[in-house]
PDB file of C-alpha atoms in Angstrom:
ATOM      1  CA  MET A 183       0.900  20.274  -1.350  1.00  0.00           C
ATOM      2  CA  ILE A 184       0.048  19.946  -5.040  1.00  0.00           C
ATOM      3  CA  ASN A 185       2.946  21.151  -7.197  1.00  0.00           C
ATOM      4  CA  LYS A 186       2.497  23.094 -10.361  1.00  0.00           C
ATOM      5  CA  LYS A 187       5.099  22.171 -13.068  1.00  0.00           C
ATOM      6  CA  SER A 188       7.231  24.874 -14.677  1.00  0.00           C
ATOM      7  CA  ARG A 189       7.686  25.012 -18.485  1.00  0.00           C
ATOM      8  CA  GLU A 190      11.139  23.267 -18.028  1.00  0.00           C
ATOM      9  CA  GLU A 191       9.735  20.667 -15.820  1.00  0.00           C
ATOM     10  CA  ILE A 192       6.975  19.858 -18.324  1.00  0.00           C
ATOM     11  CA  LYS A 193       9.568  19.562 -21.084  1.00  0.00           C
ATOM     12  CA  LEU A 194      11.548  17.086 -19.005  1.00  0.00           C
ATOM     13  CA  MET A 195       8.483  15.098 -18.008  1.00  0.00           C
ATOM     14  CA  LYS A 196       7.606  14.792 -21.645  1.00  0.00           C
ATOM     15  CA  ILE A 197      11.021  13.263 -22.360  1.00  0.00           C
ATOM     16  CA  ALA A 198      10.745  10.923 -19.298  1.00  0.00           C
ATOM     17  CA  GLY A 199       7.272   9.890 -20.573  1.00  0.00           C
ATOM     18  CA  SER A 200       8.447   9.348 -23.971  1.00  0.00           C
ATOM     19  CA  ILE A 201      11.005   6.860 -22.603  1.00  0.00           C
ATOM     20  CA  VAL A 202       8.189   5.047 -20.799  1.00  0.00           C
ATOM     21  CA  ALA A 203       6.218   5.033 -24.142  1.00  0.00           C
ATOM     22  CA  LEU A 204       9.313   3.487 -25.841  1.00  0.00           C
ATOM     23  CA  VAL A 205       9.286   0.660 -23.316  1.00  0.00           C
ATOM     24  CA  HIS A 206       5.668   0.022 -23.879  1.00  0.00           C
ATOM     25  CA  LYS A 207       6.118   0.018 -27.626  1.00  0.00           C
ATOM     26  CA  GLU A 208       8.695  -2.716 -27.344  1.00  0.00           C
ATOM     27  CA  MET A 209       6.666  -4.614 -24.792  1.00  0.00           C
ATOM     28  CA  GLU A 210       3.876  -4.824 -27.402  1.00  0.00           C
ATOM     29  CA  LYS A 211       6.228  -6.380 -29.788  1.00  0.00           C
ATOM     30  CA  VAL A 212       7.882  -8.985 -27.489  1.00  0.00           C
ATOM     31  CA  ILE A 213       5.112 -10.187 -25.127  1.00  0.00           C
ATOM     32  CA  GLU A 214       4.131 -13.651 -26.346  1.00  0.00           C
ATOM     33  CA  PRO A 215       3.758 -17.083 -25.000  1.00  0.00           C
ATOM     34  CA  GLY A 216       7.122 -18.464 -23.663  1.00  0.00           C
ATOM     35  CA  ILE A 217       8.830 -15.187 -22.563  1.00  0.00           C
ATOM     36  CA  SER A 218       9.636 -14.732 -18.902  1.00  0.00           C
ATOM     37  CA  THR A 219       8.704 -11.654 -16.916  1.00  0.00           C
ATOM     38  CA  LEU A 220      12.392 -11.224 -15.984  1.00  0.00           C
ATOM     39  CA  GLU A 221      13.271 -10.985 -19.710  1.00  0.00           C
ATOM     40  CA  LEU A 222      10.696  -8.323 -19.986  1.00  0.00           C
ATOM     41  CA  ASP A 223      12.339  -6.501 -17.101  1.00  0.00           C
ATOM     42  CA  LYS A 224      15.722  -6.594 -18.786  1.00  0.00           C
ATOM     43  CA  ILE A 225      14.447  -5.231 -22.023  1.00  0.00           C
ATOM     44  CA  ALA A 226      12.771  -2.358 -20.111  1.00  0.00           C
ATOM     45  CA  TYR A 227      15.936  -1.639 -18.154  1.00  0.00           C
ATOM     46  CA  ASP A 228      18.091  -1.543 -21.210  1.00  0.00           C
ATOM     47  CA  ILE A 229      15.713   0.843 -23.041  1.00  0.00           C
ATOM     48  CA  ILE A 230      15.536   3.240 -20.107  1.00  0.00           C
ATOM     49  CA  LYS A 231      19.347   3.209 -19.563  1.00  0.00           C
ATOM     50  CA  LYS A 232      20.016   3.598 -23.328  1.00  0.00           C
ATOM     51  CA  ASN A 233      17.925   6.807 -23.272  1.00  0.00           C
ATOM     52  CA  LYS A 234      19.944   8.223 -20.405  1.00  0.00           C
ATOM     53  CA  ALA A 235      17.286   7.759 -17.830  1.00  0.00           C
ATOM     54  CA  ILE A 236      16.989   5.928 -14.506  1.00  0.00           C
ATOM     55  CA  PRO A 237      14.523   3.179 -13.805  1.00  0.00           C
ATOM     56  CA  THR A 238      12.336   4.865 -11.271  1.00  0.00           C
ATOM     57  CA  PHE A 239      10.939   1.645  -9.683  1.00  0.00           C
ATOM     58  CA  LEU A 240      14.269  -0.075  -9.203  1.00  0.00           C
ATOM     59  CA  GLY A 241      15.093   0.115  -5.423  1.00  0.00           C
ATOM     60  CA  TYR A 242      12.008   2.264  -4.688  1.00  0.00           C
ATOM     61  CA  ASN A 243      11.088   1.175  -1.166  1.00  0.00           C
ATOM     62  CA  GLY A 244      13.232  -1.949  -1.796  1.00  0.00           C
ATOM     63  CA  PHE A 245      11.429  -3.011  -5.103  1.00  0.00           C
ATOM     64  CA  PRO A 246      13.923  -5.234  -6.904  1.00  0.00           C
ATOM     65  CA  ALA A 247      13.048  -4.544 -10.558  1.00  0.00           C
ATOM     66  CA  SER A 248      12.603  -1.865 -13.183  1.00  0.00           C
ATOM     67  CA  ILE A 249       8.993  -2.800 -14.102  1.00  0.00           C
ATOM     68  CA  CYS A 250       6.012  -4.312 -12.315  1.00  0.00           C
ATOM     69  CA  ALA A 251       4.724  -7.367 -14.204  1.00  0.00           C
ATOM     70  CA  SER A 252       1.384  -8.487 -12.973  1.00  0.00           C
ATOM     71  CA  ILE A 253      -0.268 -11.512 -14.572  1.00  0.00           C
ATOM     72  CA  ASN A 254      -4.025 -12.282 -14.627  1.00  0.00           C
ATOM     73  CA  GLU A 255      -5.386 -11.982 -11.082  1.00  0.00           C
ATOM     74  CA  GLN A 256      -2.327  -9.929 -10.049  1.00  0.00           C
ATOM     75  CA  VAL A 257      -3.484  -6.383  -9.943  1.00  0.00           C
ATOM     76  CA  VAL A 258      -0.187  -4.428  -9.419  1.00  0.00           C
ATOM     77  CA  HIS A 259       3.366  -4.750  -8.121  1.00  0.00           C
ATOM     78  CA  GLY A 260       4.120  -8.087  -9.606  1.00  0.00           C
ATOM     79  CA  ILE A 261       7.858  -8.826  -9.271  1.00  0.00           C
ATOM     80  CA  PRO A 262       9.707 -10.088 -12.612  1.00  0.00           C
ATOM     81  CA  ASN A 263      10.927 -13.522 -12.227  1.00  0.00           C
ATOM     82  CA  LYS A 264      12.822 -15.978 -14.568  1.00  0.00           C
ATOM     83  CA  ASP A 265      10.488 -18.735 -13.558  1.00  0.00           C
ATOM     84  CA  VAL A 266       7.321 -16.818 -14.461  1.00  0.00           C
ATOM     85  CA  ILE A 267       6.667 -17.677 -18.097  1.00  0.00           C
ATOM     86  CA  LEU A 268       3.824 -16.108 -19.970  1.00  0.00           C
ATOM     87  CA  LYS A 269       1.374 -18.484 -21.642  1.00  0.00           C
ATOM     88  CA  GLU A 270      -1.319 -18.405 -24.225  1.00  0.00           C
ATOM     89  CA  GLY A 271      -4.491 -16.743 -22.820  1.00  0.00           C
ATOM     90  CA  ASP A 272      -2.783 -14.745 -20.099  1.00  0.00           C
ATOM     91  CA  ILE A 273      -2.932 -11.069 -19.586  1.00  0.00           C
ATOM     92  CA  VAL A 274       0.030  -9.114 -18.149  1.00  0.00           C
ATOM     93  CA  SER A 275       0.015  -5.571 -16.794  1.00  0.00           C
ATOM     94  CA  ILE A 276       3.315  -3.802 -17.287  1.00  0.00           C
ATOM     95  CA  ASP A 277       3.931  -0.703 -15.154  1.00  0.00           C
ATOM     96  CA  VAL A 278       7.054   1.354 -16.033  1.00  0.00           C
ATOM     97  CA  GLY A 279       8.729   4.401 -14.513  1.00  0.00           C
ATOM     98  CA  ALA A 280      11.560   6.455 -15.942  1.00  0.00           C
ATOM     99  CA  THR A 281      13.300   9.357 -14.314  1.00  0.00           C
ATOM    100  CA  PHE A 282      14.999  11.774 -16.766  1.00  0.00           C
ATOM    101  CA  ARG A 283      17.085  14.631 -15.250  1.00  0.00           C
ATOM    102  CA  GLY A 284      15.084  14.457 -11.960  1.00  0.00           C
ATOM    103  CA  LEU A 285      11.571  14.280 -13.530  1.00  0.00           C
ATOM    104  CA  VAL A 286       9.378  11.168 -13.633  1.00  0.00           C
ATOM    105  CA  GLY A 287       7.264   9.518 -16.288  1.00  0.00           C
ATOM    106  CA  ASP A 288       4.880   6.718 -15.096  1.00  0.00           C
ATOM    107  CA  GLY A 289       2.731   4.621 -17.251  1.00  0.00           C
ATOM    108  CA  ALA A 290       1.061   1.121 -17.321  1.00  0.00           C
ATOM    109  CA  TRP A 291      -0.656  -0.981 -19.949  1.00  0.00           C
ATOM    110  CA  THR A 292      -2.285  -4.507 -19.896  1.00  0.00           C
ATOM    111  CA  TYR A 293      -1.286  -6.758 -22.789  1.00  0.00           C
ATOM    112  CA  PRO A 294      -2.975  -9.913 -23.998  1.00  0.00           C
ATOM    113  CA  VAL A 295      -0.534 -12.871 -24.412  1.00  0.00           C
ATOM    114  CA  GLY A 296      -1.735 -14.605 -27.648  1.00  0.00           C
ATOM    115  CA  LYS A 297      -5.526 -15.134 -27.919  1.00  0.00           C
ATOM    116  CA  ILE A 298      -7.497 -14.247 -24.730  1.00  0.00           C
ATOM    117  CA  SER A 299     -11.172 -14.874 -23.890  1.00  0.00           C
ATOM    118  CA  SER A 300     -13.801 -12.381 -25.016  1.00  0.00           C
ATOM    119  CA  GLU A 301     -14.804 -11.509 -21.392  1.00  0.00           C
ATOM    120  CA  VAL A 302     -11.148 -10.632 -20.495  1.00  0.00           C
ATOM    121  CA  GLN A 303     -10.815  -8.650 -23.724  1.00  0.00           C
ATOM    122  CA  LYS A 304     -13.787  -6.696 -22.688  1.00  0.00           C
ATOM    123  CA  LEU A 305     -12.240  -6.009 -19.250  1.00  0.00           C
ATOM    124  CA  LEU A 306      -9.176  -4.539 -21.015  1.00  0.00           C
ATOM    125  CA  GLU A 307     -11.403  -2.410 -23.335  1.00  0.00           C
ATOM    126  CA  VAL A 308     -13.449  -1.150 -20.334  1.00  0.00           C
ATOM    127  CA  THR A 309     -10.333  -0.275 -18.274  1.00  0.00           C
ATOM    128  CA  LYS A 310      -8.609   1.523 -21.144  1.00  0.00           C
ATOM    129  CA  ASN A 311     -11.847   3.394 -21.775  1.00  0.00           C
ATOM    130  CA  ALA A 312     -12.010   4.401 -18.133  1.00  0.00           C
ATOM    131  CA  LEU A 313      -8.508   5.799 -18.364  1.00  0.00           C
ATOM    132  CA  PHE A 314      -9.314   7.953 -21.299  1.00  0.00           C
ATOM    133  CA  LYS A 315     -12.679   9.078 -19.808  1.00  0.00           C
ATOM    134  CA  GLY A 316     -10.752  10.122 -16.737  1.00  0.00           C
ATOM    135  CA  ILE A 317      -8.069  11.971 -18.737  1.00  0.00           C
ATOM    136  CA  GLU A 318     -10.840  14.005 -20.423  1.00  0.00           C
ATOM    137  CA  GLN A 319     -11.590  15.566 -17.061  1.00  0.00           C
ATOM    138  CA  MET A 320      -8.100  16.800 -16.340  1.00  0.00           C
ATOM    139  CA  ILE A 321      -8.980  20.456 -16.771  1.00  0.00           C
ATOM    140  CA  PRO A 322      -7.503  23.242 -14.803  1.00  0.00           C
ATOM    141  CA  ASP A 323      -9.586  24.706 -11.929  1.00  0.00           C
ATOM    142  CA  SER A 324     -12.093  21.853 -12.120  1.00  0.00           C
ATOM    143  CA  PRO A 325     -12.723  19.371  -9.417  1.00  0.00           C
ATOM    144  CA  LEU A 326     -10.547  16.285  -9.283  1.00  0.00           C
ATOM    145  CA  GLU A 327     -13.679  14.414  -8.338  1.00  0.00           C
ATOM    146  CA  LEU A 328     -14.714  14.656 -11.922  1.00  0.00           C
ATOM    147  CA  VAL A 329     -11.816  12.532 -12.870  1.00  0.00           C
ATOM    148  CA  SER A 330     -12.763   9.863 -10.281  1.00  0.00           C
ATOM    149  CA  ALA A 331     -16.399  10.017 -11.305  1.00  0.00           C
ATOM    150  CA  ALA A 332     -15.536   9.484 -14.948  1.00  0.00           C
ATOM    151  CA  ILE A 333     -13.498   6.451 -14.114  1.00  0.00           C
ATOM    152  CA  GLU A 334     -16.275   4.976 -11.828  1.00  0.00           C
ATOM    153  CA  ASP A 335     -19.009   5.643 -14.316  1.00  0.00           C
ATOM    154  CA  ALA A 336     -17.018   3.712 -17.032  1.00  0.00           C
ATOM    155  CA  ALA A 337     -16.404   0.800 -14.650  1.00  0.00           C
ATOM    156  CA  LEU A 338     -20.167   0.646 -13.639  1.00  0.00           C
ATOM    157  CA  GLU A 339     -21.137   0.823 -17.206  1.00  0.00           C
ATOM    158  CA  GLY A 340     -18.721  -2.059 -18.052  1.00  0.00           C
ATOM    159  CA  LYS A 341     -20.118  -4.028 -15.014  1.00  0.00           C
ATOM    160  CA  VAL A 342     -16.572  -4.616 -13.590  1.00  0.00           C
ATOM    161  CA  GLY A 343     -15.092  -4.320 -10.116  1.00  0.00           C
ATOM    162  CA  ILE A 344     -13.064  -1.254  -8.931  1.00  0.00           C
ATOM    163  CA  VAL A 345      -9.868  -1.598  -6.886  1.00  0.00           C
ATOM    164  CA  ARG A 346     -10.398   0.701  -4.012  1.00  0.00           C
ATOM    165  CA  GLU A 347      -7.160   0.425  -2.020  1.00  0.00           C
ATOM    166  CA  TYR A 348      -5.080   1.776  -4.866  1.00  0.00           C
ATOM    167  CA  GLY A 349      -5.317   4.659  -7.279  1.00  0.00           C
ATOM    168  CA  GLY A 350      -3.653   7.599  -9.179  1.00  0.00           C
ATOM    169  CA  HIS A 351      -1.302  10.144  -7.760  1.00  0.00           C
ATOM    170  CA  GLY A 352       0.553  13.322  -8.361  1.00  0.00           C
ATOM    171  CA  VAL A 353       3.876  12.825 -10.000  1.00  0.00           C
ATOM    172  CA  GLY A 354       6.882  14.915 -10.960  1.00  0.00           C
ATOM    173  CA  LYS A 355      10.204  15.162  -9.034  1.00  0.00           C
ATOM    174  CA  ASN A 356       8.872  12.239  -7.101  1.00  0.00           C
ATOM    175  CA  MET A 357       6.972   9.131  -8.271  1.00  0.00           C
ATOM    176  CA  HIS A 358       4.317   9.662  -5.672  1.00  0.00           C
ATOM    177  CA  GLU A 359       3.202  13.227  -4.911  1.00  0.00           C
ATOM    178  CA  GLU A 360      -0.166  14.780  -3.800  1.00  0.00           C
ATOM    179  CA  PRO A 361      -2.885  14.413  -4.621  1.00  0.00           C
ATOM    180  CA  PHE A 362      -4.066  10.887  -4.313  1.00  0.00           C
ATOM    181  CA  LEU A 363      -6.536  10.136  -7.045  1.00  0.00           C
ATOM    182  CA  PHE A 364      -9.352   7.596  -6.183  1.00  0.00           C
ATOM    183  CA  ASN A 365     -10.953   5.608  -9.038  1.00  0.00           C
ATOM    184  CA  TYR A 366     -14.413   6.272  -7.593  1.00  0.00           C
ATOM    185  CA  ARG A 367     -16.384   9.122  -6.035  1.00  0.00           C
ATOM    186  CA  THR A 368     -15.346  10.236  -2.568  1.00  0.00           C
ATOM    187  CA  ASN A 369     -16.817  13.812  -2.326  1.00  0.00           C
ATOM    188  CA  SER A 370     -13.287  15.131  -2.504  1.00  0.00           C
ATOM    189  CA  LYS A 371     -13.006  18.955  -2.622  1.00  0.00           C
ATOM    190  CA  ILE A 372      -9.577  19.123  -4.342  1.00  0.00           C
ATOM    191  CA  ILE A 373      -9.286  21.323  -7.303  1.00  0.00           C
ATOM    192  CA  ILE A 374      -7.030  20.604 -10.257  1.00  0.00           C
ATOM    193  CA  LYS A 375      -4.352  23.209 -10.450  1.00  0.00           C
ATOM    194  CA  PRO A 376      -3.077  24.553 -13.702  1.00  0.00           C
ATOM    195  CA  ASN A 377       0.064  22.565 -14.894  1.00  0.00           C
ATOM    196  CA  CYS A 378      -0.276  19.991 -12.149  1.00  0.00           C
ATOM    197  CA  ALA A 379       0.729  16.409 -13.145  1.00  0.00           C
ATOM    198  CA  ILE A 380      -1.224  13.305 -12.126  1.00  0.00           C
ATOM    199  CA  ALA A 381      -0.780   9.607 -12.918  1.00  0.00           C
ATOM    200  CA  ILE A 382      -4.249   8.491 -13.712  1.00  0.00           C
ATOM    201  CA  GLU A 383      -4.460   4.655 -13.393  1.00  0.00           C
ATOM    202  CA  PRO A 384      -7.810   2.882 -13.210  1.00  0.00           C
ATOM    203  CA  MET A 385      -7.387  -0.792 -11.980  1.00  0.00           C
ATOM    204  CA  LEU A 386     -10.495  -2.796 -12.727  1.00  0.00           C
ATOM    205  CA  ASN A 387     -11.428  -6.409 -12.006  1.00  0.00           C
ATOM    206  CA  LEU A 388     -13.566  -9.003 -13.823  1.00  0.00           C
ATOM    207  CA  GLY A 389     -15.006  -9.853 -10.486  1.00  0.00           C
ATOM    208  CA  CYS A 390     -15.142  -8.402  -6.946  1.00  0.00           C
ATOM    209  CA  ASP A 391     -13.525  -5.093  -5.802  1.00  0.00           C
ATOM    210  CA  GLU A 392     -11.543  -6.673  -2.983  1.00  0.00           C
ATOM    211  CA  VAL A 393      -7.834  -7.414  -3.142  1.00  0.00           C
ATOM    212  CA  HIS A 394      -4.922  -8.376  -0.849  1.00  0.00           C
ATOM    213  CA  THR A 395      -1.178  -8.568  -0.796  1.00  0.00           C
ATOM    214  CA  LEU A 396       0.844 -11.777  -1.097  1.00  0.00           C
ATOM    215  CA  GLU A 397       3.578 -12.913   1.229  1.00  0.00           C
ATOM    216  CA  ASP A 398       6.209 -11.129  -0.759  1.00  0.00           C
ATOM    217  CA  ASN A 399       4.727  -7.881   0.542  1.00  0.00           C
ATOM    218  CA  TRP A 400       4.482  -6.571  -3.090  1.00  0.00           C
ATOM    219  CA  THR A 401       2.122  -8.446  -5.333  1.00  0.00           C
ATOM    220  CA  VAL A 402      -1.511  -7.419  -5.029  1.00  0.00           C
ATOM    221  CA  VAL A 403      -4.102  -9.923  -6.169  1.00  0.00           C
ATOM    222  CA  THR A 404      -7.885 -10.082  -6.450  1.00  0.00           C
ATOM    223  CA  ASN A 405      -9.629 -11.982  -3.598  1.00  0.00           C
ATOM    224  CA  ASP A 406     -11.723 -14.075  -6.054  1.00  0.00           C
ATOM    225  CA  LYS A 407      -8.689 -14.783  -8.273  1.00  0.00           C
ATOM    226  CA  LYS A 408     -10.412 -13.317 -11.278  1.00  0.00           C
ATOM    227  CA  PRO A 409      -8.294 -11.205 -13.774  1.00  0.00           C
ATOM    228  CA  SER A 410      -7.539  -7.627 -13.203  1.00  0.00           C
ATOM    229  CA  ALA A 411      -6.472  -4.856 -15.790  1.00  0.00           C
ATOM    230  CA  HIS A 412      -4.348  -1.802 -15.210  1.00  0.00           C
ATOM    231  CA  PHE A 413      -3.967   1.263 -17.623  1.00  0.00           C
ATOM    232  CA  GLU A 414      -2.004   4.434 -16.731  1.00  0.00           C
ATOM    233  CA  HIS A 415      -0.867   7.621 -18.301  1.00  0.00           C
ATOM    234  CA  THR A 416       0.892  10.593 -16.671  1.00  0.00           C
ATOM    235  CA  VAL A 417      -1.302  13.632 -17.501  1.00  0.00           C
ATOM    236  CA  ILE A 418      -0.644  17.433 -17.034  1.00  0.00           C
ATOM    237  CA  ALA A 419      -3.629  19.732 -16.776  1.00  0.00           C
ATOM    238  CA  THR A 420      -2.836  22.621 -19.156  1.00  0.00           C
ATOM    239  CA  GLN A 421      -4.967  25.546 -20.327  1.00  0.00           C
ATOM    240  CA  ASP A 422      -4.817  23.926 -23.779  1.00  0.00           C
ATOM    241  CA  GLY A 423      -6.342  20.731 -22.379  1.00  0.00           C
ATOM    242  CA  PRO A 424      -5.053  17.466 -20.946  1.00  0.00           C
ATOM    243  CA  LEU A 425      -1.426  16.861 -21.916  1.00  0.00           C
ATOM    244  CA  ILE A 426      -0.393  13.177 -21.913  1.00  0.00           C
ATOM    245  CA  THR A 427       3.315  12.980 -21.265  1.00  0.00           C
ATOM    246  CA  THR A 428       3.651   9.142 -21.408  1.00  0.00           C
ATOM    247  CA  GLN A 429       3.532   9.007 -25.280  1.00  0.00           C
ATOM    248  CA  LEU A 430       6.037   9.072 -27.994  1.00  0.00           C
ATOM    249  CA  ILE A 431       7.302  12.538 -28.920  1.00  0.00           C
ATOM    250  CA  ASP A 432       6.770  13.385 -32.531  1.00  0.00           C
TER     251      ASP A 432
END
C-alpha cells in the first residue's frame, strides 16, 4: 500500500530531511584524507541527536552505525570503522537517515576525497544528474516508470553500469515503504499518488552492473571492483511539483 502524506506529516518530513541535509553539509566540510569513517559516523550521530532526532539507521535490522560509509567499489551499506581511513583519490558515499517525531528523512551523497580521477568525477556527475532527472518525473498521477526511465536514460547516456538489485523506495513513518523504485525500466504499472514520498537513489557503477555482498552481510561491492556512486533525495510528489525534503529549510 502506497501511503499519501498529510500536511502535518510533510511538515515533519521536511524537518527530518533538513537534519539529513545538515549532516551532509558537515560531511562536505570534514571529508578529507586522513579521517576515519568512524569519525564521520560520530559527527553525523551528534548532529542528529543535537537536533532532537533519532539516527534511523542505528540498530535497523542490526545495523551498527548511524550512517553508511561506502568507499570506492563499495556501493551501499558500508559499516563505519576506526581502521578505515580515507585517502587521496577515494570517493565515499555517505547515506544518512534521521527520524523526527516519527517521520523519516533519507539522503545520500558521494564525496570526492581530495583530487580524484577525471573518469571517477564523471561517474559522480552522471549519477547526480540521474538523480535529478528522476526527481523531475515525480509528478502526481503519472507513472512511476517515468522516474525509472529517466534514471536509466541518464545512466545509458553516461555509459555507466546500473545497480539492479537495489533501488529507491517509499518512505515516511518507516524507512522502507511501498513502492520499490527500480533504477531502470520494468514495465511497472504503478501510478504516483499525490503527496506520496519516495527516496529516489540511483546507484551507478564505472564498470559492470553486477554486485555482491561481503561476508559482513552488509557491505555491497561491485563484482569488477570498479568505483560506484550513490546519490539520494527524499521527494514528495505534490501538485506544485516535486518537493525535495532532504534539503536545508530556508
